Amino acid sequence: MNVALLLSGGRGERMGGGVPKQYRKAGGRLIIAYSMETLFAHPDIDAVQIAAEPAWRKEIAGCGAHLCPAGLWNRKFRGFSLPGKNRQLSVFYGLEAVRGYAKEKDYVLIHDAARPFVSSKQITDCIDSAKEHEGAMPVLPMKDTVYQSRDGRTVERLLERCFVYRGQAPEVFELGRYYEANVRLLPDEILKIHGSTEPAVMAGMDIALIPGDEKNFKITTKADLEKFCRMMERPGGEKT
């Protein structure tokens, strides 16, 4: 079984305006609807778990029922889980819910609702690569020169950009091993985690790197949101 864990618990504090970015509209849809549609329609995704605040769940359910043809919402949606204090705690609570119906050797695909341009091909590539290892994540090469500075004021050293990558989502992991990797970080260390693959790397899991997709950007800032809205609202801007 392959389970998609869709993270939609972010509060959008960097965006301002009160409404979290994943629940804003672009192209006549909520932003979360774009990734939902791709995940539910993918033939290799057997179940979908969504981490979201209770206040938004009715709207998400309505969105799913409307978007998913042929009963995909009713067949694949397994439930909501609560978001945590940070992204990784949201992941952990989702994993606990997923373990209620999935097996240890099954795979969990973690994706952000704020990455609306995830493609079916990227999902397939992640799942296929993970099954040859213990997990997989898409990455992009660094185009700029990269420096290290611990104080943010002076340069300590130049990093070799050919060895540095930008991580993306979705990230796929063997459920049992990944869950245990997160348990080891409770209760405090998990609050320091910024990326889903960090616990897997810390636990020594074999994680494959696969080519990412420049289109699959994350909406983090107001500028990102404006860019996405422009893309979706121009003629022919529908998601491909």
Coordinates of C-alpha atoms in Angstrom, one line a residue:
M1 CA 0.0 0.0 0.0
N2 CA 1.1 3.5 -0.8
V3 CA -0.4 6.2 1.5
A4 CA -0.2 9.9 0.7
L5 CA 0.1 12.2 3.8
L6 CA -0.9 15.7 2.7
L7 CA 0.2 18.4 5.1
S8 CA -2.2 21.3 5.3
G9 CA -1.8 22.5 8.8
G10 CA 0.3 25.6 8.1
R11 CA -1.0 28.9 9.4
G12 CA 0.5 31.1 6.7
E13 CA 2.0 33.6 9.2
R14 CA 4.6 34.8 6.7
M15 CA 1.9 35.5 4.2
G16 CA -0.4 37.7 6.4
G17 CA -4.1 38.3 5.7
G18 CA -5.5 35.7 8.2
V19 CA -6.3 32.9 5.7
P20 CA -3.5 30.3 5.3
K21 CA -2.1 30.1 1.8
Q22 CA -3.3 26.6 1.1
Y23 CA -6.9 27.8 1.6
R24 CA -6.7 30.9 -0.7
K25 CA -8.2 30.7 -4.2
A26 CA -6.4 30.8 -7.5
G27 CA -7.9 29.9 -10.8
G28 CA -11.3 29.4 -9.1
R29 CA -10.0 26.7 -6.7
L30 CA -8.5 26.5 -3.3
I31 CA -4.7 26.0 -3.6
I32 CA -4.9 22.7 -1.7
A33 CA -7.3 21.4 -4.4
Y34 CA -4.6 21.2 -7.0
S35 CA -2.4 18.7 -5.1
M36 CA -5.4 16.9 -3.8
E37 CA -6.6 16.3 -7.4
T38 CA -3.2 14.9 -8.5
L39 CA -2.8 12.6 -5.4
F40 CA -6.3 11.2 -5.5
A41 CA -6.2 10.5 -9.2
H42 CA -2.8 8.8 -9.1
P43 CA -3.2 5.0 -9.7
D44 CA -0.4 4.1 -7.3
I45 CA -1.8 6.1 -4.4
D46 CA -4.1 3.7 -2.4
A47 CA -5.0 6.0 0.5
V48 CA -4.8 9.7 1.5
Q49 CA -4.5 11.1 5.0
I50 CA -4.7 14.9 5.5
A51 CA -3.2 16.9 8.3
A52 CA -5.5 19.9 8.8
E53 CA -7.0 22.1 11.5
P54 CA -10.7 21.1 12.3
A55 CA -11.9 24.6 11.2
W56 CA -11.0 23.8 7.6
R57 CA -12.0 20.1 7.3
K58 CA -15.5 20.7 6.0
E59 CA -14.2 22.8 3.2
I60 CA -11.5 20.3 2.3
A61 CA -14.1 17.5 2.3
G62 CA -16.3 19.5 0.0
C63 CA -13.4 20.2 -2.2
G64 CA -12.5 16.5 -2.4
A65 CA -16.0 15.3 -3.2
H66 CA -16.3 17.9 -5.9
L67 CA -12.9 17.3 -7.5
C68 CA -12.5 13.6 -7.3
P69 CA -14.4 11.7 -10.0
A70 CA -15.7 8.1 -9.9
G71 CA -15.9 8.1 -6.1
L72 CA -12.1 8.5 -5.5
W73 CA -12.7 10.7 -2.5
N74 CA -14.9 8.1 -0.8
R75 CA -12.6 5.3 -1.7
K76 CA -9.2 6.8 -0.9
F77 CA -9.7 9.3 1.8
R78 CA -8.9 7.7 5.2
G79 CA -9.2 10.6 7.6
F80 CA -7.8 13.8 9.1
S81 CA -5.1 14.2 11.6
L82 CA -4.2 17.2 13.8
P83 CA -1.3 19.4 12.8
G84 CA 1.6 19.8 15.3
K85 CA 3.6 22.7 16.6
N86 CA 5.9 22.4 13.6
R87 CA 5.8 20.6 10.3
Q88 CA 7.5 17.5 11.5
L89 CA 5.1 17.0 14.4
S90 CA 2.3 17.2 11.8
V91 CA 4.1 14.5 9.9
F92 CA 4.4 12.4 13.1
Y93 CA 0.7 12.7 14.0
G94 CA -0.1 11.8 10.5
L95 CA 2.1 8.7 10.7
E96 CA 0.4 7.6 13.8
A97 CA -2.9 7.7 12.1
V98 CA -1.6 5.9 9.0
R99 CA -0.2 3.1 11.1
G100 CA -3.8 2.3 12.1
Y101 CA -4.5 1.0 8.6
A102 CA -1.2 0.5 6.8
K103 CA 1.6 -2.1 7.4
E104 CA 5.1 -1.5 8.4
K105 CA 6.5 -2.3 5.0
D106 CA 4.0 0.0 3.2
Y107 CA 5.2 3.4 1.9
V108 CA 4.1 6.8 3.0
L109 CA 4.4 9.8 0.6
I110 CA 4.6 13.1 2.3
H111 CA 3.5 16.2 0.4
D112 CA 2.7 19.9 1.1
A113 CA -0.6 21.4 0.2
A114 CA 1.4 24.5 -0.6
R115 CA 3.1 22.7 -3.5
P116 CA 0.2 22.7 -6.0
F117 CA 2.2 21.8 -9.1
V118 CA 3.2 18.3 -8.1
S119 CA 3.0 16.1 -11.2
S120 CA 1.9 12.5 -11.6
K121 CA 5.3 11.6 -13.0
Q122 CA 7.1 13.0 -10.0
I123 CA 4.9 10.9 -7.7
T124 CA 5.6 7.8 -9.8
D125 CA 9.3 8.4 -9.8
C126 CA 9.4 8.9 -6.1
I127 CA 7.5 5.7 -5.4
D128 CA 9.5 3.6 -7.8
S129 CA 12.8 4.8 -6.5
A130 CA 11.8 4.4 -2.8
K131 CA 11.0 0.7 -3.4
E132 CA 14.6 0.1 -4.5
H133 CA 15.9 1.8 -1.3
E134 CA 14.1 2.8 2.0
G135 CA 13.0 6.1 0.7
A136 CA 13.3 8.8 -2.0
M137 CA 13.2 12.5 -2.4
P138 CA 13.4 14.8 -5.4
V139 CA 16.1 17.4 -5.4
L140 CA 17.3 20.3 -7.6
P141 CA 20.9 21.2 -8.2
M142 CA 22.2 24.5 -6.9
K143 CA 22.6 27.2 -9.6
D144 CA 24.1 29.9 -7.4
T145 CA 27.4 30.0 -5.6
V146 CA 26.8 28.7 -2.0
Y147 CA 28.5 30.1 1.1
Q148 CA 28.5 29.0 4.8
S149 CA 28.1 31.6 7.5
R150 CA 27.0 30.8 11.1
D151 CA 26.5 34.4 12.2
G152 CA 25.0 35.7 9.0
R153 CA 27.5 38.5 8.8
T154 CA 30.7 37.0 7.5
V155 CA 31.6 34.2 5.1
E156 CA 33.3 31.2 6.7
R157 CA 33.8 29.1 3.6
L158 CA 32.6 28.3 0.1
L159 CA 30.6 25.2 -0.4
E160 CA 31.0 23.1 -3.5
R161 CA 27.7 23.5 -5.2
C162 CA 28.0 20.3 -7.2
F163 CA 27.6 18.5 -3.8
V164 CA 24.7 20.6 -2.6
Y165 CA 21.0 20.1 -3.5
R166 CA 17.7 21.8 -2.9
G167 CA 15.1 19.3 -1.5
Q168 CA 11.5 19.2 -2.7
A169 CA 8.4 17.2 -2.0
P170 CA 6.9 14.6 -2.2
E171 CA 9.2 12.5 -0.1
V172 CA 8.5 8.8 0.2
F173 CA 9.6 6.4 3.0
E174 CA 9.1 2.9 4.2
L175 CA 6.5 3.5 6.9
G176 CA 7.8 1.4 9.8
R177 CA 11.4 2.5 9.7
Y178 CA 10.5 6.1 9.1
Y179 CA 8.0 6.1 12.0
E180 CA 10.7 4.7 14.4
A181 CA 13.1 7.4 13.1
N182 CA 10.7 10.0 14.2
V183 CA 9.9 8.4 17.6
R184 CA 13.6 8.6 18.4
L185 CA 13.4 12.4 18.2
L186 CA 10.5 12.8 20.7
P187 CA 9.8 15.0 22.6
D188 CA 12.1 17.9 21.9
E189 CA 14.5 17.1 19.0
I190 CA 11.6 16.7 16.5
L191 CA 10.8 20.4 17.0
K192 CA 14.2 21.2 15.4
I193 CA 13.5 19.3 12.2
H194 CA 12.9 21.3 9.1
G195 CA 12.6 18.7 6.3
S196 CA 10.9 15.4 6.2
T197 CA 14.0 13.5 5.1
E198 CA 16.1 14.7 8.1
P199 CA 14.8 12.0 10.5
A200 CA 15.5 9.3 7.9
V201 CA 19.0 10.5 7.3
M202 CA 19.7 10.7 11.1
A203 CA 18.4 7.2 11.5
G204 CA 20.8 5.9 8.7
M205 CA 18.0 5.0 6.2
D206 CA 18.9 4.5 2.6
I207 CA 17.3 7.5 0.8
A208 CA 17.6 7.9 -3.0
L209 CA 17.9 11.2 -4.7
I210 CA 15.9 11.7 -7.9
P211 CA 15.6 14.7 -10.2
G212 CA 13.2 17.3 -9.0
D213 CA 10.9 19.6 -11.0
E214 CA 11.4 23.4 -11.2
K215 CA 7.7 23.9 -11.6
N216 CA 7.0 22.1 -8.3
F217 CA 7.7 25.2 -6.2
K218 CA 6.4 25.8 -2.7
I219 CA 4.2 28.8 -2.0
T220 CA 5.9 30.3 1.0
T221 CA 5.8 34.1 0.6
K222 CA 3.4 36.6 -0.7
A223 CA 5.4 36.9 -3.9
D224 CA 5.1 33.1 -4.4
L225 CA 1.3 33.3 -4.0
E226 CA 1.1 36.2 -6.5
K227 CA 3.2 34.2 -9.0
F228 CA 0.9 31.2 -8.7
C229 CA -2.2 33.3 -9.0
R230 CA -0.9 34.9 -12.2
M231 CA 0.0 31.5 -13.6
M232 CA -3.5 30.0 -12.9
E233 CA -5.6 33.0 -13.9
R234 CA -4.1 33.8 -17.3
P235 CA -5.6 32.1 -20.4
G236 CA -4.5 28.5 -20.6
G237 CA -3.1 28.6 -17.1
E238 CA -4.8 25.5 -15.8
K239 CA -2.7 22.9 -14.2
T240 CA -1.0 20.4 -16.5

